[in-house]
Amino acid sequence: MEPQEVDFAHTEGAAKRRREKAMGLARYVWDRGISGQELLDLTDGTLRKLARAAGSNPPSTMETWLTVVELLDQKSAWAERHPDHPAATPAHRDEKIMWVKPPIVPWTS
């Protein structure tokens, strides 16, 4: 009888920890006004720095970041339905430029 291989990355406990990490990251990212698409466009290095700034160890897989994107999309939809609620406005939107750089407009003559 062969011992069964266990995929530790996809156990119930791992999924719970991944969701908890994603929630913390999503809060931090939301407060900076970063959208899910903008998050997906960031480089791996920037994602690692962003996770550390959020007080979290950087996720080892993209799976956690995709969960963050789902949470951001849910929060954005909620914010659209409740525009007057204080939580519908990112608290630190001015910090977005630290992570998401606006496109550079070329000089024209």
C-alpha atoms as an extended CHARMM CRD file, in Angstrom:
* protein
*
       109  EXT
         1         1  MET       CA              0.0000000000        0.0000000000        0.0000000000  PROA      1               0.0000000000
         2         2  GLU       CA              1.4540000000        3.3830000000       -1.0770000000  PROA      2               0.0000000000
         3         3  PRO       CA              1.1850000000        6.3920000000        1.2150000000  PROA      3               0.0000000000
         4         4  GLN       CA             -1.0870000000        9.0540000000       -0.1980000000  PROA      4               0.0000000000
         5         5  GLU       CA              0.5510000000       12.2940000000       -1.2590000000  PROA      5               0.0000000000
         6         6  VAL       CA             -0.8440000000       15.3750000000        0.4330000000  PROA      6               0.0000000000
         7         7  ASP       CA             -1.0800000000       18.6980000000       -1.3850000000  PROA      7               0.0000000000
         8         8  PHE       CA             -0.4930000000       20.9790000000        1.5940000000  PROA      8               0.0000000000
         9         9  ALA       CA             -1.1490000000       24.1040000000       -0.4970000000  PROA      9               0.0000000000
        10        10  HSD       CA             -4.7640000000       23.0760000000       -0.9920000000  PROA      10              0.0000000000
        11        11  THR       CA             -5.8390000000       21.7990000000        2.4000000000  PROA      11              0.0000000000
        12        12  GLU       CA             -8.7300000000       23.4250000000        4.2340000000  PROA      12              0.0000000000
        13        13  GLY       CA             -6.3040000000       25.1080000000        6.6280000000  PROA      13              0.0000000000
        14        14  ALA       CA             -4.1820000000       26.4930000000        3.7930000000  PROA      14              0.0000000000
        15        15  ALA       CA             -7.2630000000       27.8840000000        2.0630000000  PROA      15              0.0000000000
        16        16  LYS       CA             -8.3460000000       29.5830000000        5.3030000000  PROA      16              0.0000000000
        17        17  ARG       CA             -4.9070000000       31.1450000000        5.8390000000  PROA      17              0.0000000000
        18        18  ARG       CA             -4.7560000000       32.2540000000        2.1890000000  PROA      18              0.0000000000
        19        19  ARG       CA             -8.1910000000       33.9220000000        2.5480000000  PROA      19              0.0000000000
        20        20  GLU       CA             -7.1200000000       35.6900000000        5.7750000000  PROA      20              0.0000000000
        21        21  LYS       CA             -3.9550000000       36.9850000000        4.1180000000  PROA      21              0.0000000000
        22        22  ALA       CA             -5.9510000000       38.0980000000        1.0750000000  PROA      22              0.0000000000
        23        23  MET       CA             -8.4000000000       39.9960000000        3.3140000000  PROA      23              0.0000000000
        24        24  GLY       CA             -5.5710000000       41.9480000000        4.9530000000  PROA      24              0.0000000000
        25        25  LEU       CA             -3.9550000000       42.7050000000        1.6060000000  PROA      25              0.0000000000
        26        26  ALA       CA             -7.2890000000       43.7220000000        0.0750000000  PROA      26              0.0000000000
        27        27  ARG       CA             -7.9450000000       46.1850000000        2.9250000000  PROA      27              0.0000000000
        28        28  TYR       CA             -4.5640000000       47.8060000000        2.4110000000  PROA      28              0.0000000000
        29        29  VAL       CA             -4.9060000000       47.9130000000       -1.3780000000  PROA      29              0.0000000000
        30        30  TRP       CA             -8.4970000000       49.2280000000       -1.2340000000  PROA      30              0.0000000000
        31        31  ASP       CA             -7.4780000000       52.0350000000        1.1170000000  PROA      31              0.0000000000
        32        32  ARG       CA             -4.9860000000       53.1820000000       -1.5140000000  PROA      32              0.0000000000
        33        33  GLY       CA             -7.5800000000       53.2200000000       -4.3010000000  PROA      33              0.0000000000
        34        34  ILE       CA             -5.8750000000       50.5030000000       -6.3470000000  PROA      34              0.0000000000
        35        35  SER       CA             -8.2270000000       48.4920000000       -8.5590000000  PROA      35              0.0000000000
        36        36  GLY       CA             -8.0200000000       44.7680000000       -9.1690000000  PROA      36              0.0000000000
        37        37  GLN       CA             -6.7860000000       45.2910000000      -12.7270000000  PROA      37              0.0000000000
        38        38  GLU       CA             -4.1440000000       47.7670000000      -11.5770000000  PROA      38              0.0000000000
        39        39  LEU       CA             -3.0170000000       45.2230000000       -8.9940000000  PROA      39              0.0000000000
        40        40  LEU       CA             -2.6920000000       42.5080000000      -11.6500000000  PROA      40              0.0000000000
        41        41  ASP       CA             -0.6170000000       44.8790000000      -13.8000000000  PROA      41              0.0000000000
        42        42  LEU       CA              2.0230000000       45.3550000000      -11.0640000000  PROA      42              0.0000000000
        43        43  THR       CA              5.3530000000       43.5520000000      -11.3050000000  PROA      43              0.0000000000
        44        44  ASP       CA              6.1990000000       40.6930000000       -8.9590000000  PROA      44              0.0000000000
        45        45  GLY       CA              8.7110000000       42.9290000000       -7.1910000000  PROA      45              0.0000000000
        46        46  THR       CA              6.1330000000       45.6400000000       -6.6170000000  PROA      46              0.0000000000
        47        47  LEU       CA              3.6140000000       43.0720000000       -5.3440000000  PROA      47              0.0000000000
        48        48  ARG       CA              6.1920000000       41.8330000000       -2.8150000000  PROA      48              0.0000000000
        49        49  LYS       CA              6.8690000000       45.3950000000       -1.6280000000  PROA      49              0.0000000000
        50        50  LEU       CA              3.1490000000       46.0810000000       -1.4260000000  PROA      50              0.0000000000
        51        51  ALA       CA              2.5710000000       42.9830000000        0.7040000000  PROA      51              0.0000000000
        52        52  ARG       CA              5.3720000000       43.9960000000        3.0680000000  PROA      52              0.0000000000
        53        53  ALA       CA              3.9710000000       47.5350000000        3.3280000000  PROA      53              0.0000000000
        54        54  ALA       CA              0.6330000000       45.9480000000        4.2480000000  PROA      54              0.0000000000
        55        55  GLY       CA              2.3680000000       44.1110000000        7.1000000000  PROA      55              0.0000000000
        56        56  SER       CA              2.2080000000       40.7120000000        5.4450000000  PROA      56              0.0000000000
        57        57  ASN       CA              4.7100000000       38.2240000000        4.1180000000  PROA      57              0.0000000000
        58        58  PRO       CA              4.4470000000       38.2520000000        0.3300000000  PROA      58              0.0000000000
        59        59  PRO       CA              2.1990000000       35.4600000000       -0.9730000000  PROA      59              0.0000000000
        60        60  SER       CA              4.1210000000       32.5970000000       -2.5270000000  PROA      60              0.0000000000
        61        61  THR       CA              1.5770000000       32.0620000000       -5.2930000000  PROA      61              0.0000000000
        62        62  MET       CA             -0.6080000000       34.1890000000       -7.5320000000  PROA      62              0.0000000000
        63        63  GLU       CA             -3.6360000000       32.4060000000       -6.0720000000  PROA      63              0.0000000000
        64        64  THR       CA             -3.6760000000       34.7520000000       -3.0780000000  PROA      64              0.0000000000
        65        65  TRP       CA             -3.4270000000       37.8440000000       -5.2830000000  PROA      65              0.0000000000
        66        66  LEU       CA             -6.3370000000       36.5930000000       -7.4050000000  PROA      66              0.0000000000
        67        67  THR       CA             -8.3850000000       36.3020000000       -4.2100000000  PROA      67              0.0000000000
        68        68  VAL       CA             -7.3910000000       39.9010000000       -3.3960000000  PROA      68              0.0000000000
        69        69  VAL       CA             -8.6740000000       40.9570000000       -6.8300000000  PROA      69              0.0000000000
        70        70  GLU       CA            -12.0100000000       39.1970000000       -6.1720000000  PROA      70              0.0000000000
        71        71  LEU       CA            -12.3170000000       40.9720000000       -2.8270000000  PROA      71              0.0000000000
        72        72  LEU       CA            -11.5000000000       44.3360000000       -4.4030000000  PROA      72              0.0000000000
        73        73  ASP       CA            -14.1520000000       43.7790000000       -7.0610000000  PROA      73              0.0000000000
        74        74  GLN       CA            -16.7050000000       42.9190000000       -4.3630000000  PROA      74              0.0000000000
        75        75  LYS       CA            -15.7870000000       46.0110000000       -2.3460000000  PROA      75              0.0000000000
        76        76  SER       CA            -15.9790000000       48.2380000000       -5.4370000000  PROA      76              0.0000000000
        77        77  ALA       CA            -19.4420000000       46.9080000000       -6.2530000000  PROA      77              0.0000000000
        78        78  TRP       CA            -20.5230000000       47.5050000000       -2.6530000000  PROA      78              0.0000000000
        79        79  ALA       CA            -19.0650000000       51.0320000000       -2.7020000000  PROA      79              0.0000000000
        80        80  GLU       CA            -21.0170000000       51.8430000000       -5.8760000000  PROA      80              0.0000000000
        81        81  ARG       CA            -24.2420000000       50.7650000000       -4.1570000000  PROA      81              0.0000000000
        82        82  HSD       CA            -23.4100000000       52.7470000000       -0.9730000000  PROA      82              0.0000000000
        83        83  PRO       CA            -21.6160000000       55.9080000000       -2.1740000000  PROA      83              0.0000000000
        84        84  ASP       CA            -22.4850000000       57.9050000000        0.9560000000  PROA      84              0.0000000000
        85        85  HSD       CA            -21.0700000000       55.3470000000        3.3860000000  PROA      85              0.0000000000
        86        86  PRO       CA            -17.7030000000       56.4010000000        4.8850000000  PROA      86              0.0000000000
        87        87  ALA       CA            -16.1620000000       53.0210000000        4.0280000000  PROA      87              0.0000000000
        88        88  ALA       CA            -17.0030000000       53.5230000000        0.3370000000  PROA      88              0.0000000000
        89        89  THR       CA            -14.1180000000       55.9720000000       -0.0720000000  PROA      89              0.0000000000
        90        90  PRO       CA            -10.4850000000       54.8140000000        0.1480000000  PROA      90              0.0000000000
        91        91  ALA       CA             -8.8240000000       56.4160000000        3.1580000000  PROA      91              0.0000000000
        92        92  HSD       CA             -5.3230000000       56.7660000000        1.6770000000  PROA      92              0.0000000000
        93        93  ARG       CA             -5.9780000000       57.3240000000       -2.0200000000  PROA      93              0.0000000000
        94        94  ASP       CA             -3.0800000000       59.8100000000       -2.1200000000  PROA      94              0.0000000000
        95        95  GLU       CA             -0.6770000000       56.8730000000       -1.5870000000  PROA      95              0.0000000000
        96        96  LYS       CA             -1.7900000000       55.1360000000       -4.7870000000  PROA      96              0.0000000000
        97        97  ILE       CA              0.9270000000       56.8840000000       -6.7910000000  PROA      97              0.0000000000
        98        98  MET       CA              3.5240000000       55.0530000000       -4.6810000000  PROA      98              0.0000000000
        99        99  TRP       CA              2.3420000000       51.7930000000       -6.2870000000  PROA      99              0.0000000000
       100       100  VAL       CA              0.5560000000       52.6310000000       -9.5320000000  PROA      100             0.0000000000
       101       101  LYS       CA              2.3320000000       55.1380000000      -11.7300000000  PROA      101             0.0000000000
       102       102  PRO       CA              0.2000000000       57.1970000000      -14.1040000000  PROA      102             0.0000000000
       103       103  PRO       CA              1.0440000000       56.7980000000      -17.7950000000  PROA      103             0.0000000000
       104       104  ILE       CA              3.6950000000       59.1630000000      -19.0610000000  PROA      104             0.0000000000
       105       105  VAL       CA              2.4130000000       61.5000000000      -21.7150000000  PROA      105             0.0000000000
       106       106  PRO       CA              5.0420000000       62.0340000000      -24.4040000000  PROA      106             0.0000000000
       107       107  TRP       CA              6.1530000000       65.5760000000      -25.2000000000  PROA      107             0.0000000000
       108       108  THR       CA              4.7290000000       66.9580000000      -28.3800000000  PROA      108             0.0000000000
       109       109  SER       CA              5.8520000000       70.0270000000      -30.2250000000  PROA      109             0.0000000000
